């Protein structure tokens, strides 16, 4: 009995030292269990021979769901790094184009392109629309 108590005290001292090093002592006290113990339980292999049929079905469903999630993650396609900055930039350029046209037209001059007049609105909305259309292909 004393030997068992000694081992428990040593285990607790080691756990406290580990949690003090990582700053997890407060979190462990809050939930009542250390994350090491939770991970150990979750990572244990299950002996299906000692389970009820209902438990076997639950474990089988969980394994199937985990497999589906892993397959989905493997099959996802990522956009290139330039994709998001490009469509955001296009939307901002289109918005700025329209704002500049409206502000300059109230002053009597037509900018950004003086020769096309009201078509500046179409150009601005076109640039804006391209940016919004790119968001549909964003993964």
JSON list of C-alpha atoms in Angstrom, two decimals:
[
{"chain": "A", "resi": 1, "resn": "UNK", "atom": "CA", "xyz": [0.00, 0.00, 0.00]},
{"chain": "A", "resi": 2, "resn": "UNK", "atom": "CA", "xyz": [2.77, 2.42, 0.94]},
{"chain": "A", "resi": 3, "resn": "UNK", "atom": "CA", "xyz": [4.58, 1.51, -2.26]},
{"chain": "A", "resi": 4, "resn": "UNK", "atom": "CA", "xyz": [1.47, 2.31, -4.32]},
{"chain": "A", "resi": 5, "resn": "UNK", "atom": "CA", "xyz": [1.06, 5.65, -2.53]},
{"chain": "A", "resi": 6, "resn": "UNK", "atom": "CA", "xyz": [4.72, 6.46, -3.18]},
{"chain": "A", "resi": 7, "resn": "UNK", "atom": "CA", "xyz": [4.30, 5.83, -6.91]},
{"chain": "A", "resi": 8, "resn": "UNK", "atom": "CA", "xyz": [1.15, 8.00, -6.99]},
{"chain": "A", "resi": 9, "resn": "UNK", "atom": "CA", "xyz": [2.99, 10.81, -5.23]},
{"chain": "A", "resi": 10, "resn": "UNK", "atom": "CA", "xyz": [5.87, 10.54, -7.71]},
{"chain": "A", "resi": 11, "resn": "UNK", "atom": "CA", "xyz": [3.45, 10.58, -10.66]},
{"chain": "A", "resi": 12, "resn": "UNK", "atom": "CA", "xyz": [1.70, 13.65, -9.28]},
{"chain": "A", "resi": 13, "resn": "UNK", "atom": "CA", "xyz": [5.01, 15.42, -8.75]},
{"chain": "A", "resi": 14, "resn": "UNK", "atom": "CA", "xyz": [6.06, 14.66, -12.33]},
{"chain": "A", "resi": 15, "resn": "UNK", "atom": "CA", "xyz": [2.68, 15.85, -13.66]},
{"chain": "A", "resi": 16, "resn": "UNK", "atom": "CA", "xyz": [2.94, 19.08, -11.66]},
{"chain": "A", "resi": 17, "resn": "UNK", "atom": "CA", "xyz": [6.46, 19.68, -12.92]},
{"chain": "A", "resi": 18, "resn": "UNK", "atom": "CA", "xyz": [5.36, 19.15, -16.51]},
{"chain": "A", "resi": 19, "resn": "UNK", "atom": "CA", "xyz": [2.31, 21.38, -16.17]},
{"chain": "A", "resi": 20, "resn": "UNK", "atom": "CA", "xyz": [4.33, 24.09, -14.43]},
{"chain": "A", "resi": 21, "resn": "UNK", "atom": "CA", "xyz": [6.79, 24.07, -17.31]},
{"chain": "A", "resi": 22, "resn": "UNK", "atom": "CA", "xyz": [4.04, 24.47, -19.89]},
{"chain": "A", "resi": 23, "resn": "UNK", "atom": "CA", "xyz": [1.73, 26.71, -17.90]},
{"chain": "A", "resi": 24, "resn": "UNK", "atom": "CA", "xyz": [-1.14, 24.23, -18.11]},
{"chain": "A", "resi": 25, "resn": "UNK", "atom": "CA", "xyz": [-1.65, 23.83, -14.36]},
{"chain": "A", "resi": 26, "resn": "UNK", "atom": "CA", "xyz": [-4.57, 26.25, -14.27]},
{"chain": "A", "resi": 27, "resn": "UNK", "atom": "CA", "xyz": [-6.25, 24.57, -17.25]},
{"chain": "A", "resi": 28, "resn": "UNK", "atom": "CA", "xyz": [-5.88, 21.11, -15.70]},
{"chain": "A", "resi": 29, "resn": "UNK", "atom": "CA", "xyz": [-7.41, 22.30, -12.43]},
{"chain": "A", "resi": 30, "resn": "UNK", "atom": "CA", "xyz": [-10.27, 23.92, -14.31]},
{"chain": "A", "resi": 31, "resn": "UNK", "atom": "CA", "xyz": [-11.29, 20.70, -16.10]},
{"chain": "A", "resi": 32, "resn": "UNK", "atom": "CA", "xyz": [-10.12, 18.22, -13.50]},
{"chain": "A", "resi": 33, "resn": "UNK", "atom": "CA", "xyz": [-8.12, 16.10, -15.98]},
{"chain": "A", "resi": 34, "resn": "UNK", "atom": "CA", "xyz": [-4.78, 16.61, -17.62]},
{"chain": "A", "resi": 35, "resn": "UNK", "atom": "CA", "xyz": [-4.70, 16.59, -21.39]},
{"chain": "A", "resi": 36, "resn": "UNK", "atom": "CA", "xyz": [-2.13, 13.78, -21.29]},
{"chain": "A", "resi": 37, "resn": "UNK", "atom": "CA", "xyz": [-4.69, 11.51, -19.64]},
{"chain": "A", "resi": 38, "resn": "UNK", "atom": "CA", "xyz": [-7.41, 12.52, -22.10]},
{"chain": "A", "resi": 39, "resn": "UNK", "atom": "CA", "xyz": [-5.13, 11.88, -25.08]},
{"chain": "A", "resi": 40, "resn": "UNK", "atom": "CA", "xyz": [-4.13, 8.50, -23.64]},
{"chain": "A", "resi": 41, "resn": "UNK", "atom": "CA", "xyz": [-7.79, 7.47, -23.35]},
{"chain": "A", "resi": 42, "resn": "UNK", "atom": "CA", "xyz": [-8.60, 8.71, -26.85]},
{"chain": "A", "resi": 43, "resn": "UNK", "atom": "CA", "xyz": [-5.59, 6.96, -28.39]},
{"chain": "A", "resi": 44, "resn": "UNK", "atom": "CA", "xyz": [-6.27, 3.60, -26.75]},
{"chain": "A", "resi": 45, "resn": "UNK", "atom": "CA", "xyz": [-7.12, 0.77, -29.05]},
{"chain": "A", "resi": 46, "resn": "UNK", "atom": "CA", "xyz": [-10.54, -0.71, -28.45]},
{"chain": "A", "resi": 47, "resn": "UNK", "atom": "CA", "xyz": [-11.02, -4.42, -27.83]},
{"chain": "A", "resi": 48, "resn": "UNK", "atom": "CA", "xyz": [-14.11, -5.13, -29.91]},
{"chain": "A", "resi": 49, "resn": "UNK", "atom": "CA", "xyz": [-14.58, -8.63, -28.52]},
{"chain": "A", "resi": 50, "resn": "UNK", "atom": "CA", "xyz": [-15.68, -7.27, -25.13]},
{"chain": "A", "resi": 51, "resn": "UNK", "atom": "CA", "xyz": [-18.14, -4.75, -26.59]},
{"chain": "A", "resi": 52, "resn": "UNK", "atom": "CA", "xyz": [-21.86, -4.94, -27.01]},
{"chain": "A", "resi": 53, "resn": "UNK", "atom": "CA", "xyz": [-23.20, -4.92, -30.58]},
{"chain": "A", "resi": 54, "resn": "UNK", "atom": "CA", "xyz": [-24.41, -1.35, -30.12]},
{"chain": "A", "resi": 55, "resn": "UNK", "atom": "CA", "xyz": [-20.97, -0.21, -29.03]},
{"chain": "A", "resi": 56, "resn": "UNK", "atom": "CA", "xyz": [-19.39, -2.00, -32.02]},
{"chain": "A", "resi": 57, "resn": "UNK", "atom": "CA", "xyz": [-21.74, -0.13, -34.37]},
{"chain": "A", "resi": 58, "resn": "UNK", "atom": "CA", "xyz": [-20.90, 3.20, -32.70]},
{"chain": "A", "resi": 59, "resn": "UNK", "atom": "CA", "xyz": [-17.16, 2.55, -32.98]},
{"chain": "A", "resi": 60, "resn": "UNK", "atom": "CA", "xyz": [-17.58, 1.43, -36.60]},
{"chain": "A", "resi": 61, "resn": "UNK", "atom": "CA", "xyz": [-19.54, 4.61, -37.46]},
{"chain": "A", "resi": 62, "resn": "UNK", "atom": "CA", "xyz": [-16.92, 6.76, -35.77]},
{"chain": "A", "resi": 63, "resn": "UNK", "atom": "CA", "xyz": [-14.11, 5.06, -37.72]},
{"chain": "A", "resi": 64, "resn": "UNK", "atom": "CA", "xyz": [-16.07, 5.52, -40.96]},
{"chain": "A", "resi": 65, "resn": "UNK", "atom": "CA", "xyz": [-16.70, 9.20, -40.22]},
{"chain": "A", "resi": 66, "resn": "UNK", "atom": "CA", "xyz": [-13.02, 9.72, -39.41]},
{"chain": "A", "resi": 67, "resn": "UNK", "atom": "CA", "xyz": [-12.06, 8.04, -42.68]},
{"chain": "A", "resi": 68, "resn": "UNK", "atom": "CA", "xyz": [-14.49, 10.27, -44.64]},
{"chain": "A", "resi": 69, "resn": "UNK", "atom": "CA", "xyz": [-13.12, 13.42, -43.03]},
{"chain": "A", "resi": 70, "resn": "UNK", "atom": "CA", "xyz": [-9.54, 12.37, -43.81]},
{"chain": "A", "resi": 71, "resn": "UNK", "atom": "CA", "xyz": [-10.48, 11.63, -47.45]},
{"chain": "A", "resi": 72, "resn": "UNK", "atom": "CA", "xyz": [-12.22, 14.99, -47.75]},
{"chain": "A", "resi": 73, "resn": "UNK", "atom": "CA", "xyz": [-9.20, 16.81, -46.37]},
{"chain": "A", "resi": 74, "resn": "UNK", "atom": "CA", "xyz": [-6.89, 14.97, -48.78]},
{"chain": "A", "resi": 75, "resn": "UNK", "atom": "CA", "xyz": [-9.09, 15.82, -51.77]},
{"chain": "A", "resi": 76, "resn": "UNK", "atom": "CA", "xyz": [-9.49, 19.53, -51.11]},
{"chain": "A", "resi": 77, "resn": "UNK", "atom": "CA", "xyz": [-7.83, 21.82, -53.59]},
{"chain": "A", "resi": 78, "resn": "UNK", "atom": "CA", "xyz": [-6.14, 24.98, -52.46]},
{"chain": "A", "resi": 79, "resn": "UNK", "atom": "CA", "xyz": [-5.88, 28.18, -54.46]},
{"chain": "A", "resi": 80, "resn": "UNK", "atom": "CA", "xyz": [-2.52, 29.71, -55.28]},
{"chain": "A", "resi": 81, "resn": "UNK", "atom": "CA", "xyz": [-1.25, 32.29, -52.81]},
{"chain": "A", "resi": 82, "resn": "UNK", "atom": "CA", "xyz": [-1.89, 35.16, -55.23]},
{"chain": "A", "resi": 83, "resn": "UNK", "atom": "CA", "xyz": [-5.58, 34.37, -55.75]},
{"chain": "A", "resi": 84, "resn": "UNK", "atom": "CA", "xyz": [-7.13, 36.10, -52.73]},
{"chain": "A", "resi": 85, "resn": "UNK", "atom": "CA", "xyz": [-4.99, 39.26, -52.95]},
{"chain": "A", "resi": 86, "resn": "UNK", "atom": "CA", "xyz": [-5.83, 39.52, -56.66]},
{"chain": "A", "resi": 87, "resn": "UNK", "atom": "CA", "xyz": [-9.61, 39.38, -56.28]},
{"chain": "A", "resi": 88, "resn": "UNK", "atom": "CA", "xyz": [-9.58, 41.72, -53.29]},
{"chain": "A", "resi": 89, "resn": "UNK", "atom": "CA", "xyz": [-7.40, 44.15, -55.26]},
{"chain": "A", "resi": 90, "resn": "UNK", "atom": "CA", "xyz": [-9.73, 43.97, -58.27]},
{"chain": "A", "resi": 91, "resn": "UNK", "atom": "CA", "xyz": [-12.75, 44.74, -56.11]},
{"chain": "A", "resi": 92, "resn": "UNK", "atom": "CA", "xyz": [-10.98, 47.68, -54.48]},
{"chain": "A", "resi": 93, "resn": "UNK", "atom": "CA", "xyz": [-9.72, 49.04, -57.82]},
{"chain": "A", "resi": 94, "resn": "UNK", "atom": "CA", "xyz": [-13.23, 48.84, -59.27]},
{"chain": "A", "resi": 95, "resn": "UNK", "atom": "CA", "xyz": [-14.68, 50.63, -56.26]},
{"chain": "A", "resi": 96, "resn": "UNK", "atom": "CA", "xyz": [-12.00, 53.33, -56.33]},
{"chain": "A", "resi": 97, "resn": "UNK", "atom": "CA", "xyz": [-12.52, 53.77, -60.09]},
{"chain": "A", "resi": 98, "resn": "UNK", "atom": "CA", "xyz": [-16.24, 54.41, -59.58]},
{"chain": "A", "resi": 99, "resn": "UNK", "atom": "CA", "xyz": [-15.67, 56.76, -56.63]},
{"chain": "A", "resi": 100, "resn": "UNK", "atom": "CA", "xyz": [-13.06, 58.77, -58.58]},
{"chain": "A", "resi": 101, "resn": "UNK", "atom": "CA", "xyz": [-15.45, 59.05, -61.52]},
{"chain": "A", "resi": 102, "resn": "UNK", "atom": "CA", "xyz": [-18.29, 60.33, -59.33]},
{"chain": "A", "resi": 103, "resn": "UNK", "atom": "CA", "xyz": [-16.12, 62.81, -57.43]},
{"chain": "A", "resi": 104, "resn": "UNK", "atom": "CA", "xyz": [-14.42, 64.14, -60.57]},
{"chain": "A", "resi": 105, "resn": "UNK", "atom": "CA", "xyz": [-17.70, 64.46, -62.50]},
{"chain": "A", "resi": 106, "resn": "UNK", "atom": "CA", "xyz": [-19.12, 66.76, -59.80]},
{"chain": "A", "resi": 107, "resn": "UNK", "atom": "CA", "xyz": [-16.10, 69.05, -60.30]},
{"chain": "A", "resi": 108, "resn": "UNK", "atom": "CA", "xyz": [-16.67, 69.36, -64.03]},
{"chain": "A", "resi": 109, "resn": "UNK", "atom": "CA", "xyz": [-13.82, 67.07, -65.14]},
{"chain": "A", "resi": 110, "resn": "UNK", "atom": "CA", "xyz": [-14.17, 63.39, -65.95]},
{"chain": "A", "resi": 111, "resn": "UNK", "atom": "CA", "xyz": [-11.51, 61.05, -64.59]},
{"chain": "A", "resi": 112, "resn": "UNK", "atom": "CA", "xyz": [-10.00, 58.35, -64.64]},
{"chain": "A", "resi": 113, "resn": "UNK", "atom": "CA", "xyz": [-10.34, 58.26, -68.47]},
{"chain": "A", "resi": 114, "resn": "UNK", "atom": "CA", "xyz": [-11.71, 61.61, -69.73]},
{"chain": "A", "resi": 115, "resn": "UNK", "atom": "CA", "xyz": [-12.46, 60.46, -73.29]},
{"chain": "A", "resi": 116, "resn": "UNK", "atom": "CA", "xyz": [-15.02, 57.77, -72.45]},
{"chain": "A", "resi": 117, "resn": "UNK", "atom": "CA", "xyz": [-17.35, 59.78, -70.18]},
{"chain": "A", "resi": 118, "resn": "UNK", "atom": "CA", "xyz": [-20.01, 57.70, -68.48]},
{"chain": "A", "resi": 119, "resn": "UNK", "atom": "CA", "xyz": [-18.39, 54.49, -69.69]},
{"chain": "A", "resi": 120, "resn": "UNK", "atom": "CA", "xyz": [-16.05, 54.94, -66.73]},
{"chain": "A", "resi": 121, "resn": "UNK", "atom": "CA", "xyz": [-18.90, 53.50, -64.65]},
{"chain": "A", "resi": 122, "resn": "UNK", "atom": "CA", "xyz": [-19.00, 50.41, -66.87]},
{"chain": "A", "resi": 123, "resn": "UNK", "atom": "CA", "xyz": [-15.22, 49.98, -66.59]},
{"chain": "A", "resi": 124, "resn": "UNK", "atom": "CA", "xyz": [-15.35, 50.32, -62.79]},
{"chain": "A", "resi": 125, "resn": "UNK", "atom": "CA", "xyz": [-18.26, 47.90, -62.45]},
{"chain": "A", "resi": 126, "resn": "UNK", "atom": "CA", "xyz": [-16.56, 45.48, -64.85]},
{"chain": "A", "resi": 127, "resn": "UNK", "atom": "CA", "xyz": [-13.39, 45.39, -62.74]},
{"chain": "A", "resi": 128, "resn": "UNK", "atom": "CA", "xyz": [-15.51, 45.03, -59.60]},
{"chain": "A", "resi": 129, "resn": "UNK", "atom": "CA", "xyz": [-17.54, 42.21, -61.18]},
{"chain": "A", "resi": 130, "resn": "UNK", "atom": "CA", "xyz": [-14.40, 40.28, -62.16]},
{"chain": "A", "resi": 131, "resn": "UNK", "atom": "CA", "xyz": [-13.24, 40.44, -58.54]},
{"chain": "A", "resi": 132, "resn": "UNK", "atom": "CA", "xyz": [-16.61, 39.20, -57.27]},
{"chain": "A", "resi": 133, "resn": "UNK", "atom": "CA", "xyz": [-16.71, 36.39, -59.86]},
{"chain": "A", "resi": 134, "resn": "UNK", "atom": "CA", "xyz": [-13.28, 35.23, -58.68]},
{"chain": "A", "resi": 135, "resn": "UNK", "atom": "CA", "xyz": [-14.70, 34.69, -55.20]},
{"chain": "A", "resi": 136, "resn": "UNK", "atom": "CA", "xyz": [-16.84, 31.85, -56.56]},
{"chain": "A", "resi": 137, "resn": "UNK", "atom": "CA", "xyz": [-13.70, 29.80, -57.33]},
{"chain": "A", "resi": 138, "resn": "UNK", "atom": "CA", "xyz": [-12.09, 30.49, -53.98]},
{"chain": "A", "resi": 139, "resn": "UNK", "atom": "CA", "xyz": [-11.38, 27.31, -51.99]}
]
